[in-house]
C-alpha cells in the first residue's frame, strides 16, 4: 500500500492524475465526446508506459469524465452519458433560472461526497462486497431492471402513461440487430449496418444534443430573453452540508450498492437515488423544476457508482461497464491477470487503482471549483459560434466510436425523433433508459427462462427478485399516499 | 477609428494563416506518389471486438512486435470495429479492396456466425493468410462440484436430461463443442443458458450454472488461489485439445477420457478474397517471423495462447476440417422463448392508443413559448436551414469529400445562418471554423491515429 502511495505521490504520478482528470472533465463536458471514447483512444498510447502510471491516467480520465458530464447536462441540457440524464431534470431548470453557478456548485459537492463515500467501501470492504454480486441470478437482474424502468417512468415526466410509452418505444428501438439470447438477427429489414443495432452513443447524442441544438437554433430566431446570471460566488454555504447531508449519504450508498452490479449499476444508480429522494421529500412536486435535492441525489449517486463498479473489477476481475471492460483490457495488455488473485499477485497495482480513485476525486473537485466561473460563462457565448461547433463534435463523436458514417445518420434521425417526441410532450429520459436497459432485461429474462424451463414464477419466488419488485411498488405509492394523507389532514 | 481597423487587420491575417495551414494539410494528404511496391501505406488490422478484449489484446501484441521490427517498412495499425457478434468488422474487410491494406484478425467465431445464420458468409469469403495462435478450451465446474470429469457430467446429462445447466450462447464455438459432446452420449441433453464472458463465471460461482466452457486464459485468470474455499473457486475437468497443457498439466484431455470430441479455437489473419498471391505471401512470411520472436512468445504465454503457425495449403486444409466439424451439428433452440419483438411492438401500440385517447395531459394547458405566432415561421425556416446544412455536410463526408474542407464550410454557413449573416461576425466565424476543424483533425489523426471521414 505504501509503495503505491509513494509512486502516486511523486510529481509524475500527481501530474498524471491532474492531466487525466482535466482531460476527463473537459471531454466529458463536451456533448458528443465521452470518457469511454477518450479511454479507448488513450489506451494504445499507454502501452509503452509503466503499467501503474498507465492505470493512474486511465482511471483519472474515468473519474473526470463522469463528473464532467454534469456540466453539459446542467448548462446545455445535453447529457454525455445515460448516467447524467437525471442531472438534467433539476440542473438545467436551475441554470435557466439564473443560477448556473449554484447548480454546478451543488453538483460538485455531491459528486465529491459520492466519490469519497464509495471510495471508503472500495478500500475497506472490496473483497466481502464483491462476493455478494455473484449471488445475483438472472431473474434478480431482470426485476432490478424492471424496477429502474418503473422508477424512471414516474420521475421523468408529468404523465406516467406518456413516460411508459416513451420507455417501451426505447426498448423497441433497441431490438434491431442480433438477439442476445438466440444469436439471430431481427428487425434489420435487410440493412446490414443494422446487424449491430442502433448504438447507444449516436442515439443518446441525437436524442439530447442534436435535438437540443435544433431547438436552440429555432429559439435563437426569437428575441432573446436573457436571464441575468446571479453572481453569488461559489454559491455553496456551510448550511448546505447540514441540509443535504442525509440525502448525500443516502444517495451515495445507493449509488455504491447498485454500482457493484456488473452491467447495470452505472446507468440506474442515479435514477434510483433520485427517485428515493423524491419519495422521501416533503415536497416532491418541486422535483423537476430546479430542485436542489434533485441535483444532489443524482450527482452523488452518479459518482458513487464508480467506486462501486471498481469493486468487482479489482476483487474478481469482472468489469461493471464498457469503460471498465476497456480498463480490464488495459490490465491484460500490461501483463496483469485480472481476477480473484489480482489482490495477492499484484497488490501494488490494486492500491494504485484505489488511491488514484481518491486523488482523482479530489483533483476533480479542485478543477471544477476553479473553472466554475468560466463554465457558467459558456452560456453567454453567442449561439452562432457555439452551436455549429457542438454539432461538429457530435458528428465526429458518433463517427469515431466505430468509424462509420452510418452512426452519424442514426444520430441525426434520432435527433429529429427526439424533437418530434418532445413537441408531443413525451419525455425523452424514459426512452433512453428503456433503450439502455431493454437488452439487459431481455438477456436476463431469457437466461432465467432457459434455466427454469419457461417458468415465470421465479420472478416472484426468488427473494431478491421479489424485493426489487416490492421496492418499485413502494417507491411508486409512497408519494401518492403521502399527498393523499396531507389532503386528508388539511381537510379534517 | 484606427483601433477597430487594426483589430480587423489582425483578424484578417490570422484568418489567412489558418486558411493556408488548411490548404497545406490537405495537400499533404493527397500528394502520395503511386508505384507498384507493397506496402506503401500503413496496414490496418481490423479487430471485430472492443479495445481490450481477448482478440484485441492478441492483435496488439502482434502489432507491437511487427512495428518494432519494422519488417515491412510500414506501420501496422489496429482498428476496432466491434458489434454484431463480430460481423460488423468482418463484413468491412470482406468488402474492402483486395490490396492488402485491410486485414481481419478473428477466431473461429467466423465459422459459427455463418452456421448460426447471423450472416451469409463464412471463411470461404476471405483469403486466409495465416493461423497465428491457438487457444485451449476447457470444461469448467465449481470446485466443490460432484462432477470430477467429463464422463460424470455427461452421464448425469443422460440420466436426467436438461438438468445440467451449461453457459453457452447459441451458435457460439462453446455451444458447438457441447453439441459434439452430447452426440457421444445418446439421449443426453444440456440445458443451455446464454451467459457470456464474466457472467458465466459469476453464475458458475453463484450456483446458477453447473458447467461452462472457458478458454485457458479465462480459466487461469478467474482461478482463485488453492487455499480459497472450494465454493469460491473453479475447476477444469476436461481439456479439449490433443495433449495436456503445461500450464495445467493436471487436467486430462478429452481423448484421455475416452471421448471423441476435440476442439480448440485459434486466431487467424484474413484478407479480402481476391488478394493477390504475392501480397498474401509477403504477409504470411511477416506474421511467421513475428510469431518466432521471443518477445511475442513470452507475451502470448502470459495470455495462455500457443503461437502455432499455419499458412498456404496447410491452413486451407485445416480450415475446411474445422468447418466440417462445425457443420455436422445443428443449432436449435431448446427452450421456447417468448417472441420479444412482437410483445414489445404490441405494448408500444397499446400505449400509443392510450396516449392518444387520454390526451388530457396537464401539460397541454401550459402556454408554451413555442406558439408565438409571429416568430414561428422565421424560426422554423432557420431550423430547417441548419438541418439541411447538417445533412449536406454528412452527405459530403459520405461522398469522400475531405474532412478538412467540408467541416469548416459547414460550421461557417451554419454560424452565418444563426447569426443572420451579420457582417462583422464573418471573419471570426471563418477563423473559428478553420481553426476548430484543423485542431480536430490533428488530435484525431496524429495523436490517436483514428482516420476521420
PDB file of C-alpha atoms in Angstrom, chain B residues 13-285:
ATOM      1  CA  UNK B  13      -4.034  37.941 -41.095  1.00  0.00           C
ATOM      2  CA  UNK B  14      -4.963  35.199 -38.646  1.00  0.00           C
ATOM      3  CA  UNK B  15      -7.712  34.026 -40.952  1.00  0.00           C
ATOM      4  CA  UNK B  16      -5.363  33.871 -43.929  1.00  0.00           C
ATOM      5  CA  UNK B  17      -2.776  31.964 -41.904  1.00  0.00           C
ATOM      6  CA  UNK B  18      -5.345  29.386 -40.890  1.00  0.00           C
ATOM      7  CA  UNK B  19      -6.547  29.095 -44.462  1.00  0.00           C
ATOM      8  CA  UNK B  20      -3.005  28.454 -45.659  1.00  0.00           C
ATOM      9  CA  UNK B  21      -2.489  25.838 -42.950  1.00  0.00           C
ATOM     10  CA  UNK B  22      -5.649  24.037 -44.029  1.00  0.00           C
ATOM     11  CA  UNK B  23      -4.632  24.030 -47.679  1.00  0.00           C
ATOM     12  CA  UNK B  24      -1.183  22.767 -46.740  1.00  0.00           C
ATOM     13  CA  UNK B  25      -2.540  19.911 -44.611  1.00  0.00           C
ATOM     14  CA  UNK B  26      -4.884  18.886 -47.426  1.00  0.00           C
ATOM     15  CA  UNK B  27      -2.069  18.918 -49.959  1.00  0.00           C
ATOM     16  CA  UNK B  28      -0.049  16.644 -47.719  1.00  0.00           C
ATOM     17  CA  UNK B  29      -2.843  14.135 -47.644  1.00  0.00           C
ATOM     18  CA  UNK B  30      -3.335  13.979 -51.378  1.00  0.00           C
ATOM     19  CA  UNK B  31       0.236  14.046 -52.668  1.00  0.00           C
ATOM     20  CA  UNK B  32       1.461  10.486 -52.276  1.00  0.00           C
ATOM     21  CA  UNK B  33       3.357   9.059 -55.202  1.00  0.00           C
ATOM     22  CA  UNK B  34       1.908   5.865 -56.662  1.00  0.00           C
ATOM     23  CA  UNK B  35       4.047   2.824 -57.563  1.00  0.00           C
ATOM     24  CA  UNK B  36       3.684  -0.963 -57.522  1.00  0.00           C
ATOM     25  CA  UNK B  37       5.508  -1.942 -54.387  1.00  0.00           C
ATOM     26  CA  UNK B  38       3.635  -3.363 -51.410  1.00  0.00           C
ATOM     27  CA  UNK B  39       3.195  -1.909 -48.873  1.00  0.00           C
ATOM     28  CA  UNK B  40       3.238   1.823 -49.342  1.00  0.00           C
ATOM     29  CA  UNK B  41       0.913   2.959 -46.594  1.00  0.00           C
ATOM     30  CA  UNK B  42       0.024   1.738 -43.122  1.00  0.00           C
ATOM     31  CA  UNK B  43      -1.709  -1.645 -42.996  1.00  0.00           C
ATOM     32  CA  UNK B  44      -4.909  -1.806 -40.982  1.00  0.00           C
ATOM     33  CA  UNK B  45      -5.603  -4.831 -38.809  1.00  0.00           C
ATOM     34  CA  UNK B  46      -9.335  -4.783 -38.141  1.00  0.00           C
ATOM     35  CA  UNK B  47     -10.335  -6.298 -34.810  1.00  0.00           C
ATOM     36  CA  UNK B  48     -14.073  -7.035 -34.742  1.00  0.00           C
ATOM     37  CA  UNK B  49     -14.254  -6.541 -30.963  1.00  0.00           C
ATOM     38  CA  UNK B  50     -13.834  -3.708 -28.477  1.00  0.00           C
ATOM     39  CA  UNK B  51     -10.398  -2.475 -27.493  1.00  0.00           C
ATOM     40  CA  UNK B  52      -9.231  -4.512 -24.533  1.00  0.00           C
ATOM     41  CA  UNK B  53     -10.951  -7.798 -25.418  1.00  0.00           C
ATOM     42  CA  UNK B  54      -9.094 -11.060 -25.984  1.00  0.00           C
ATOM     43  CA  UNK B  55      -8.799 -10.691 -29.746  1.00  0.00           C
ATOM     44  CA  UNK B  56      -7.774  -7.065 -29.412  1.00  0.00           C
ATOM     45  CA  UNK B  57      -5.043  -7.879 -26.915  1.00  0.00           C
ATOM     46  CA  UNK B  58      -3.737 -10.593 -29.191  1.00  0.00           C
ATOM     47  CA  UNK B  59      -3.701  -8.331 -32.241  1.00  0.00           C
ATOM     48  CA  UNK B  60      -1.957  -5.577 -30.338  1.00  0.00           C
ATOM     49  CA  UNK B  61       0.807  -7.876 -29.182  1.00  0.00           C
ATOM     50  CA  UNK B  62       1.460  -8.822 -32.803  1.00  0.00           C
ATOM     51  CA  UNK B  63       1.224  -5.179 -33.847  1.00  0.00           C
ATOM     52  CA  UNK B  64       3.734  -4.070 -31.257  1.00  0.00           C
ATOM     53  CA  UNK B  65       6.305  -6.574 -32.442  1.00  0.00           C
ATOM     54  CA  UNK B  66       5.573  -6.008 -36.151  1.00  0.00           C
ATOM     55  CA  UNK B  67       6.164  -2.301 -35.748  1.00  0.00           C
ATOM     56  CA  UNK B  68       9.259  -2.731 -33.585  1.00  0.00           C
ATOM     57  CA  UNK B  69      10.877  -4.947 -36.169  1.00  0.00           C
ATOM     58  CA  UNK B  70       9.673  -2.644 -38.932  1.00  0.00           C
ATOM     59  CA  UNK B  71       9.503  -5.754 -41.104  1.00  0.00           C
ATOM     60  CA  UNK B  72       7.621  -4.186 -43.999  1.00  0.00           C
ATOM     61  CA  UNK B  73       8.788  -0.609 -43.629  1.00  0.00           C
ATOM     62  CA  UNK B  74       5.215   0.474 -42.961  1.00  0.00           C
ATOM     63  CA  UNK B  75       3.232   0.677 -39.743  1.00  0.00           C
ATOM     64  CA  UNK B  76       0.553  -1.793 -38.732  1.00  0.00           C
ATOM     65  CA  UNK B  77      -2.489  -0.076 -37.196  1.00  0.00           C
ATOM     66  CA  UNK B  78      -5.121  -1.872 -35.126  1.00  0.00           C
ATOM     67  CA  UNK B  79      -8.695  -0.596 -35.700  1.00  0.00           C
ATOM     68  CA  UNK B  80     -11.591  -1.761 -33.538  1.00  0.00           C
ATOM     69  CA  UNK B  81     -14.901  -2.332 -35.300  1.00  0.00           C
ATOM     70  CA  UNK B  82     -16.935  -4.137 -32.727  1.00  0.00           C
ATOM     71  CA  UNK B  83     -20.506  -5.270 -32.732  1.00  0.00           C
ATOM     72  CA  UNK B  84     -22.967  -7.654 -34.302  1.00  0.00           C
ATOM     73  CA  UNK B  85     -21.200 -10.785 -32.982  1.00  0.00           C
ATOM     74  CA  UNK B  86     -18.069  -9.561 -34.775  1.00  0.00           C
ATOM     75  CA  UNK B  87     -19.843  -9.366 -38.132  1.00  0.00           C
ATOM     76  CA  UNK B  88     -19.553  -5.587 -38.482  1.00  0.00           C
ATOM     77  CA  UNK B  89     -15.769  -5.812 -38.659  1.00  0.00           C
ATOM     78  CA  UNK B  90     -15.649  -8.994 -40.697  1.00  0.00           C
ATOM     79  CA  UNK B  91     -18.030  -7.581 -43.288  1.00  0.00           C
ATOM     80  CA  UNK B  92     -15.919  -4.472 -43.669  1.00  0.00           C
ATOM     81  CA  UNK B  93     -12.806  -6.477 -44.509  1.00  0.00           C
ATOM     82  CA  UNK B  94     -14.750  -8.853 -46.750  1.00  0.00           C
ATOM     83  CA  UNK B  95     -15.917  -5.875 -48.826  1.00  0.00           C
ATOM     84  CA  UNK B  96     -12.610  -3.996 -48.705  1.00  0.00           C
ATOM     85  CA  UNK B  97     -10.443  -3.616 -51.841  1.00  0.00           C
ATOM     86  CA  UNK B  98      -8.155  -6.677 -52.108  1.00  0.00           C
ATOM     87  CA  UNK B  99      -4.953  -4.646 -51.911  1.00  0.00           C
ATOM     88  CA  UNK B 100      -3.589  -5.980 -48.635  1.00  0.00           C
ATOM     89  CA  UNK B 101      -4.177  -2.797 -46.656  1.00  0.00           C
ATOM     90  CA  UNK B 102      -7.091  -4.116 -44.615  1.00  0.00           C
ATOM     91  CA  UNK B 103      -6.743  -7.361 -42.726  1.00  0.00           C
ATOM     92  CA  UNK B 104      -9.055  -9.032 -40.242  1.00  0.00           C
ATOM     93  CA  UNK B 105      -7.895 -10.704 -37.046  1.00  0.00           C
ATOM     94  CA  UNK B 106     -10.581 -13.125 -35.914  1.00  0.00           C
ATOM     95  CA  UNK B 107     -11.031 -16.598 -34.448  1.00  0.00           C
ATOM     96  CA  UNK B 108     -13.362 -19.471 -35.346  1.00  0.00           C
ATOM     97  CA  UNK B 109     -16.388 -17.420 -34.388  1.00  0.00           C
ATOM     98  CA  UNK B 110     -16.333 -16.556 -38.091  1.00  0.00           C
ATOM     99  CA  UNK B 111     -17.470 -20.109 -38.876  1.00  0.00           C
ATOM    100  CA  UNK B 112     -20.062 -20.112 -36.120  1.00  0.00           C
ATOM    101  CA  UNK B 113     -21.775 -16.861 -37.151  1.00  0.00           C
ATOM    102  CA  UNK B 114     -22.485 -18.256 -40.598  1.00  0.00           C
ATOM    103  CA  UNK B 115     -23.849 -21.553 -39.311  1.00  0.00           C
ATOM    104  CA  UNK B 116     -25.964 -19.761 -36.732  1.00  0.00           C
ATOM    105  CA  UNK B 117     -27.485 -17.741 -39.570  1.00  0.00           C
ATOM    106  CA  UNK B 118     -26.253 -14.337 -38.431  1.00  0.00           C
ATOM    107  CA  UNK B 119     -24.554 -13.671 -41.764  1.00  0.00           C
ATOM    108  CA  UNK B 120     -24.462 -15.496 -45.084  1.00  0.00           C
ATOM    109  CA  UNK B 121     -20.695 -15.752 -45.395  1.00  0.00           C
ATOM    110  CA  UNK B 122     -18.022 -17.722 -43.599  1.00  0.00           C
ATOM    111  CA  UNK B 123     -14.312 -18.376 -44.081  1.00  0.00           C
ATOM    112  CA  UNK B 124     -14.870 -19.069 -47.794  1.00  0.00           C
ATOM    113  CA  UNK B 125     -15.500 -15.372 -48.420  1.00  0.00           C
ATOM    114  CA  UNK B 126     -11.958 -14.485 -47.350  1.00  0.00           C
ATOM    115  CA  UNK B 127      -8.417 -15.299 -48.287  1.00  0.00           C
ATOM    116  CA  UNK B 128      -6.905 -16.838 -45.144  1.00  0.00           C
ATOM    117  CA  UNK B 129      -3.386 -15.512 -44.641  1.00  0.00           C
ATOM    118  CA  UNK B 130      -2.200 -17.312 -41.547  1.00  0.00           C
ATOM    119  CA  UNK B 131      -3.183 -19.060 -38.374  1.00  0.00           C
ATOM    120  CA  UNK B 132      -1.349 -17.150 -35.721  1.00  0.00           C
ATOM    121  CA  UNK B 133      -2.091 -18.819 -32.426  1.00  0.00           C
ATOM    122  CA  UNK B 134      -4.270 -21.448 -30.828  1.00  0.00           C
ATOM    123  CA  UNK B 135      -6.460 -21.217 -27.778  1.00  0.00           C
ATOM    124  CA  UNK B 136      -7.019 -24.172 -25.483  1.00  0.00           C
ATOM    125  CA  UNK B 137     -10.634 -24.711 -24.416  1.00  0.00           C
ATOM    126  CA  UNK B 138     -11.688 -26.304 -21.131  1.00  0.00           C
ATOM    127  CA  UNK B 139     -14.838 -27.592 -19.451  1.00  0.00           C
ATOM    128  CA  UNK B 140     -15.040 -25.890 -16.067  1.00  0.00           C
ATOM    129  CA  UNK B 141     -17.186 -26.538 -12.965  1.00  0.00           C
ATOM    130  CA  UNK B 142     -17.275 -25.046  -9.483  1.00  0.00           C
ATOM    131  CA  UNK B 143     -14.517 -26.581  -7.374  1.00  0.00           C
ATOM    132  CA  UNK B 144     -16.940 -28.252  -4.949  1.00  0.00           C
ATOM    133  CA  UNK B 145     -18.955 -29.820  -7.781  1.00  0.00           C
ATOM    134  CA  UNK B 146     -19.621 -33.568  -7.671  1.00  0.00           C
ATOM    135  CA  UNK B 147     -18.579 -33.865 -11.303  1.00  0.00           C
ATOM    136  CA  UNK B 148     -14.852 -34.559 -11.439  1.00  0.00           C
ATOM    137  CA  UNK B 149     -14.562 -35.470 -15.127  1.00  0.00           C
ATOM    138  CA  UNK B 150     -16.391 -35.111 -18.438  1.00  0.00           C
ATOM    139  CA  UNK B 151     -17.946 -38.565 -18.273  1.00  0.00           C
ATOM    140  CA  UNK B 152     -19.545 -37.849 -14.873  1.00  0.00           C
ATOM    141  CA  UNK B 153     -21.100 -34.745 -16.280  1.00  0.00           C
ATOM    142  CA  UNK B 154     -22.385 -36.382 -19.446  1.00  0.00           C
ATOM    143  CA  UNK B 155     -23.726 -39.468 -17.635  1.00  0.00           C
ATOM    144  CA  UNK B 156     -25.771 -37.159 -15.455  1.00  0.00           C
ATOM    145  CA  UNK B 157     -26.990 -35.301 -18.548  1.00  0.00           C
ATOM    146  CA  UNK B 158     -28.012 -38.673 -19.991  1.00  0.00           C
ATOM    147  CA  UNK B 159     -29.748 -39.875 -16.851  1.00  0.00           C
ATOM    148  CA  UNK B 160     -31.559 -36.591 -16.199  1.00  0.00           C
ATOM    149  CA  UNK B 161     -31.660 -34.722 -19.489  1.00  0.00           C
ATOM    150  CA  UNK B 162     -31.971 -30.932 -19.310  1.00  0.00           C
ATOM    151  CA  UNK B 163     -30.951 -30.675 -15.666  1.00  0.00           C
ATOM    152  CA  UNK B 164     -27.304 -29.766 -16.172  1.00  0.00           C
ATOM    153  CA  UNK B 165     -27.170 -26.038 -16.807  1.00  0.00           C
ATOM    154  CA  UNK B 166     -24.340 -25.051 -19.133  1.00  0.00           C
ATOM    155  CA  UNK B 167     -23.453 -21.489 -20.039  1.00  0.00           C
ATOM    156  CA  UNK B 168     -23.075 -21.017 -23.781  1.00  0.00           C
ATOM    157  CA  UNK B 169     -24.563 -18.594 -26.271  1.00  0.00           C
ATOM    158  CA  UNK B 170     -26.406 -20.357 -29.052  1.00  0.00           C
ATOM    159  CA  UNK B 171     -24.237 -20.596 -32.138  1.00  0.00           C
ATOM    160  CA  UNK B 172     -21.015 -19.805 -30.306  1.00  0.00           C
ATOM    161  CA  UNK B 173     -17.969 -22.097 -30.571  1.00  0.00           C
ATOM    162  CA  UNK B 174     -18.612 -23.233 -26.979  1.00  0.00           C
ATOM    163  CA  UNK B 175     -22.116 -24.270 -27.950  1.00  0.00           C
ATOM    164  CA  UNK B 176     -20.800 -26.378 -30.817  1.00  0.00           C
ATOM    165  CA  UNK B 177     -18.392 -28.219 -28.531  1.00  0.00           C
ATOM    166  CA  UNK B 178     -21.211 -29.123 -26.160  1.00  0.00           C
ATOM    167  CA  UNK B 179     -23.312 -30.402 -29.057  1.00  0.00           C
ATOM    168  CA  UNK B 180     -20.393 -32.590 -30.118  1.00  0.00           C
ATOM    169  CA  UNK B 181     -20.092 -33.975 -26.594  1.00  0.00           C
ATOM    170  CA  UNK B 182     -23.799 -34.695 -26.312  1.00  0.00           C
ATOM    171  CA  UNK B 183     -23.759 -36.701 -29.541  1.00  0.00           C
ATOM    172  CA  UNK B 184     -21.429 -39.176 -27.872  1.00  0.00           C
ATOM    173  CA  UNK B 185     -23.998 -39.937 -25.186  1.00  0.00           C
ATOM    174  CA  UNK B 186     -27.328 -40.704 -26.865  1.00  0.00           C
ATOM    175  CA  UNK B 187     -30.213 -39.047 -25.104  1.00  0.00           C
ATOM    176  CA  UNK B 188     -28.041 -36.674 -23.129  1.00  0.00           C
ATOM    177  CA  UNK B 189     -29.191 -33.060 -23.089  1.00  0.00           C
ATOM    178  CA  UNK B 190     -27.750 -29.951 -21.520  1.00  0.00           C
ATOM    179  CA  UNK B 191     -29.873 -27.023 -20.501  1.00  0.00           C
ATOM    180  CA  UNK B 192     -28.102 -24.209 -22.355  1.00  0.00           C
ATOM    181  CA  UNK B 193     -28.245 -20.813 -20.721  1.00  0.00           C
ATOM    182  CA  UNK B 194     -26.894 -17.838 -22.590  1.00  0.00           C
ATOM    183  CA  UNK B 195     -24.205 -16.257 -20.488  1.00  0.00           C
ATOM    184  CA  UNK B 196     -21.048 -14.849 -21.961  1.00  0.00           C
ATOM    185  CA  UNK B 197     -17.695 -13.885 -20.530  1.00  0.00           C
ATOM    186  CA  UNK B 198     -17.529 -12.810 -16.926  1.00  0.00           C
ATOM    187  CA  UNK B 199     -21.209 -13.579 -16.348  1.00  0.00           C
ATOM    188  CA  UNK B 200     -20.563 -17.252 -16.991  1.00  0.00           C
ATOM    189  CA  UNK B 201     -18.022 -17.092 -14.204  1.00  0.00           C
ATOM    190  CA  UNK B 202     -20.279 -15.362 -11.662  1.00  0.00           C
ATOM    191  CA  UNK B 203     -23.190 -17.664 -12.444  1.00  0.00           C
ATOM    192  CA  UNK B 204     -20.919 -20.664 -12.005  1.00  0.00           C
ATOM    193  CA  UNK B 205     -19.764 -19.451  -8.579  1.00  0.00           C
ATOM    194  CA  UNK B 206     -23.281 -18.438  -7.599  1.00  0.00           C
ATOM    195  CA  UNK B 207     -24.591 -21.924  -8.381  1.00  0.00           C
ATOM    196  CA  UNK B 208     -26.712 -20.712 -11.293  1.00  0.00           C
ATOM    197  CA  UNK B 209     -24.779 -22.963 -13.697  1.00  0.00           C
ATOM    198  CA  UNK B 210     -23.304 -26.434 -13.336  1.00  0.00           C
ATOM    199  CA  UNK B 211     -20.644 -26.090 -16.009  1.00  0.00           C
ATOM    200  CA  UNK B 212     -19.284 -23.815 -18.690  1.00  0.00           C
ATOM    201  CA  UNK B 213     -16.638 -23.735 -21.414  1.00  0.00           C
ATOM    202  CA  UNK B 214     -13.727 -21.381 -20.724  1.00  0.00           C
ATOM    203  CA  UNK B 215     -10.597 -20.592 -22.655  1.00  0.00           C
ATOM    204  CA  UNK B 216      -7.378 -21.410 -20.849  1.00  0.00           C
ATOM    205  CA  UNK B 217      -6.650 -17.697 -20.472  1.00  0.00           C
ATOM    206  CA  UNK B 218     -10.017 -17.085 -18.810  1.00  0.00           C
ATOM    207  CA  UNK B 219      -9.559 -20.090 -16.565  1.00  0.00           C
ATOM    208  CA  UNK B 220      -6.109 -19.035 -15.430  1.00  0.00           C
ATOM    209  CA  UNK B 221      -7.256 -15.532 -14.568  1.00  0.00           C
ATOM    210  CA  UNK B 222     -10.534 -16.497 -12.866  1.00  0.00           C
ATOM    211  CA  UNK B 223      -8.997 -19.351 -10.865  1.00  0.00           C
ATOM    212  CA  UNK B 224      -8.673 -18.473  -7.215  1.00  0.00           C
ATOM    213  CA  UNK B 225      -5.677 -19.444  -5.061  1.00  0.00           C
ATOM    214  CA  UNK B 226      -5.718 -23.066  -3.992  1.00  0.00           C
ATOM    215  CA  UNK B 227      -6.352 -22.245  -0.336  1.00  0.00           C
ATOM    216  CA  UNK B 228      -9.596 -20.419  -1.133  1.00  0.00           C
ATOM    217  CA  UNK B 229     -12.714 -22.310  -0.178  1.00  0.00           C
ATOM    218  CA  UNK B 230     -13.963 -24.700  -2.859  1.00  0.00           C
ATOM    219  CA  UNK B 231     -17.236 -22.794  -3.232  1.00  0.00           C
ATOM    220  CA  UNK B 232     -15.214 -19.746  -4.240  1.00  0.00           C
ATOM    221  CA  UNK B 233     -13.122 -21.478  -6.822  1.00  0.00           C
ATOM    222  CA  UNK B 234     -13.453 -23.128 -10.187  1.00  0.00           C
ATOM    223  CA  UNK B 235     -12.018 -26.362 -11.521  1.00  0.00           C
ATOM    224  CA  UNK B 236     -11.307 -27.564 -15.053  1.00  0.00           C
ATOM    225  CA  UNK B 237     -12.460 -31.138 -15.641  1.00  0.00           C
ATOM    226  CA  UNK B 238     -11.531 -31.565 -19.274  1.00  0.00           C
ATOM    227  CA  UNK B 239      -9.160 -30.149 -21.859  1.00  0.00           C
ATOM    228  CA  UNK B 240     -10.406 -30.389 -25.438  1.00  0.00           C
ATOM    229  CA  UNK B 241      -7.058 -30.190 -27.227  1.00  0.00           C
ATOM    230  CA  UNK B 242      -4.799 -33.062 -28.302  1.00  0.00           C
ATOM    231  CA  UNK B 243      -2.474 -33.001 -25.325  1.00  0.00           C
ATOM    232  CA  UNK B 244      -2.289 -31.716 -21.786  1.00  0.00           C
ATOM    233  CA  UNK B 245      -1.189 -28.125 -21.457  1.00  0.00           C
ATOM    234  CA  UNK B 246       1.984 -27.311 -19.484  1.00  0.00           C
ATOM    235  CA  UNK B 247       0.190 -24.550 -17.548  1.00  0.00           C
ATOM    236  CA  UNK B 248      -2.391 -27.010 -16.180  1.00  0.00           C
ATOM    237  CA  UNK B 249      -0.757 -30.458 -16.509  1.00  0.00           C
ATOM    238  CA  UNK B 250      -3.266 -31.952 -14.039  1.00  0.00           C
ATOM    239  CA  UNK B 251      -6.239 -31.534 -16.373  1.00  0.00           C
ATOM    240  CA  UNK B 252      -6.808 -34.620 -18.552  1.00  0.00           C
ATOM    241  CA  UNK B 253      -7.684 -34.213 -22.225  1.00  0.00           C
ATOM    242  CA  UNK B 254     -10.988 -35.395 -23.624  1.00  0.00           C
ATOM    243  CA  UNK B 255      -9.130 -38.052 -25.622  1.00  0.00           C
ATOM    244  CA  UNK B 256      -7.621 -39.442 -22.426  1.00  0.00           C
ATOM    245  CA  UNK B 257     -11.134 -39.524 -21.013  1.00  0.00           C
ATOM    246  CA  UNK B 258     -12.071 -41.846 -23.931  1.00  0.00           C
ATOM    247  CA  UNK B 259     -14.135 -39.237 -25.745  1.00  0.00           C
ATOM    248  CA  UNK B 260     -14.007 -38.369 -29.428  1.00  0.00           C
ATOM    249  CA  UNK B 261     -14.786 -34.681 -29.058  1.00  0.00           C
ATOM    250  CA  UNK B 262     -11.792 -32.480 -29.697  1.00  0.00           C
ATOM    251  CA  UNK B 263     -11.795 -28.784 -30.132  1.00  0.00           C
ATOM    252  CA  UNK B 264      -9.693 -25.713 -29.894  1.00  0.00           C
ATOM    253  CA  UNK B 265     -10.065 -22.197 -31.049  1.00  0.00           C
ATOM    254  CA  UNK B 266      -7.465 -20.278 -32.992  1.00  0.00           C
ATOM    255  CA  UNK B 267      -6.712 -16.792 -34.169  1.00  0.00           C
ATOM    256  CA  UNK B 268      -6.408 -16.266 -37.904  1.00  0.00           C
ATOM    257  CA  UNK B 269      -5.487 -13.365 -40.136  1.00  0.00           C
ATOM    258  CA  UNK B 270      -7.908 -12.921 -43.025  1.00  0.00           C
ATOM    259  CA  UNK B 271      -7.694 -10.761 -46.148  1.00  0.00           C
ATOM    260  CA  UNK B 272     -10.339  -9.943 -48.796  1.00  0.00           C
ATOM    261  CA  UNK B 273     -10.954 -12.876 -51.121  1.00  0.00           C
ATOM    262  CA  UNK B 274      -9.178 -11.623 -54.259  1.00  0.00           C
ATOM    263  CA  UNK B 275      -5.980 -10.549 -52.561  1.00  0.00           C
ATOM    264  CA  UNK B 276      -3.126 -11.415 -54.965  1.00  0.00           C
ATOM    265  CA  UNK B 277      -0.690 -14.222 -54.131  1.00  0.00           C
ATOM    266  CA  UNK B 278       2.384 -12.075 -53.789  1.00  0.00           C
ATOM    267  CA  UNK B 279       0.754  -9.874 -51.153  1.00  0.00           C
ATOM    268  CA  UNK B 280      -0.557 -12.914 -49.285  1.00  0.00           C
ATOM    269  CA  UNK B 281       2.946 -14.426 -49.315  1.00  0.00           C
ATOM    270  CA  UNK B 282       4.608 -11.277 -48.031  1.00  0.00           C
ATOM    271  CA  UNK B 283       2.058 -11.034 -45.227  1.00  0.00           C
ATOM    272  CA  UNK B 284       2.258 -14.720 -44.288  1.00  0.00           C
ATOM    273  CA  UNK B 285       6.046 -14.509 -44.057  1.00  0.00           C
TER     274      UNK B 285
END
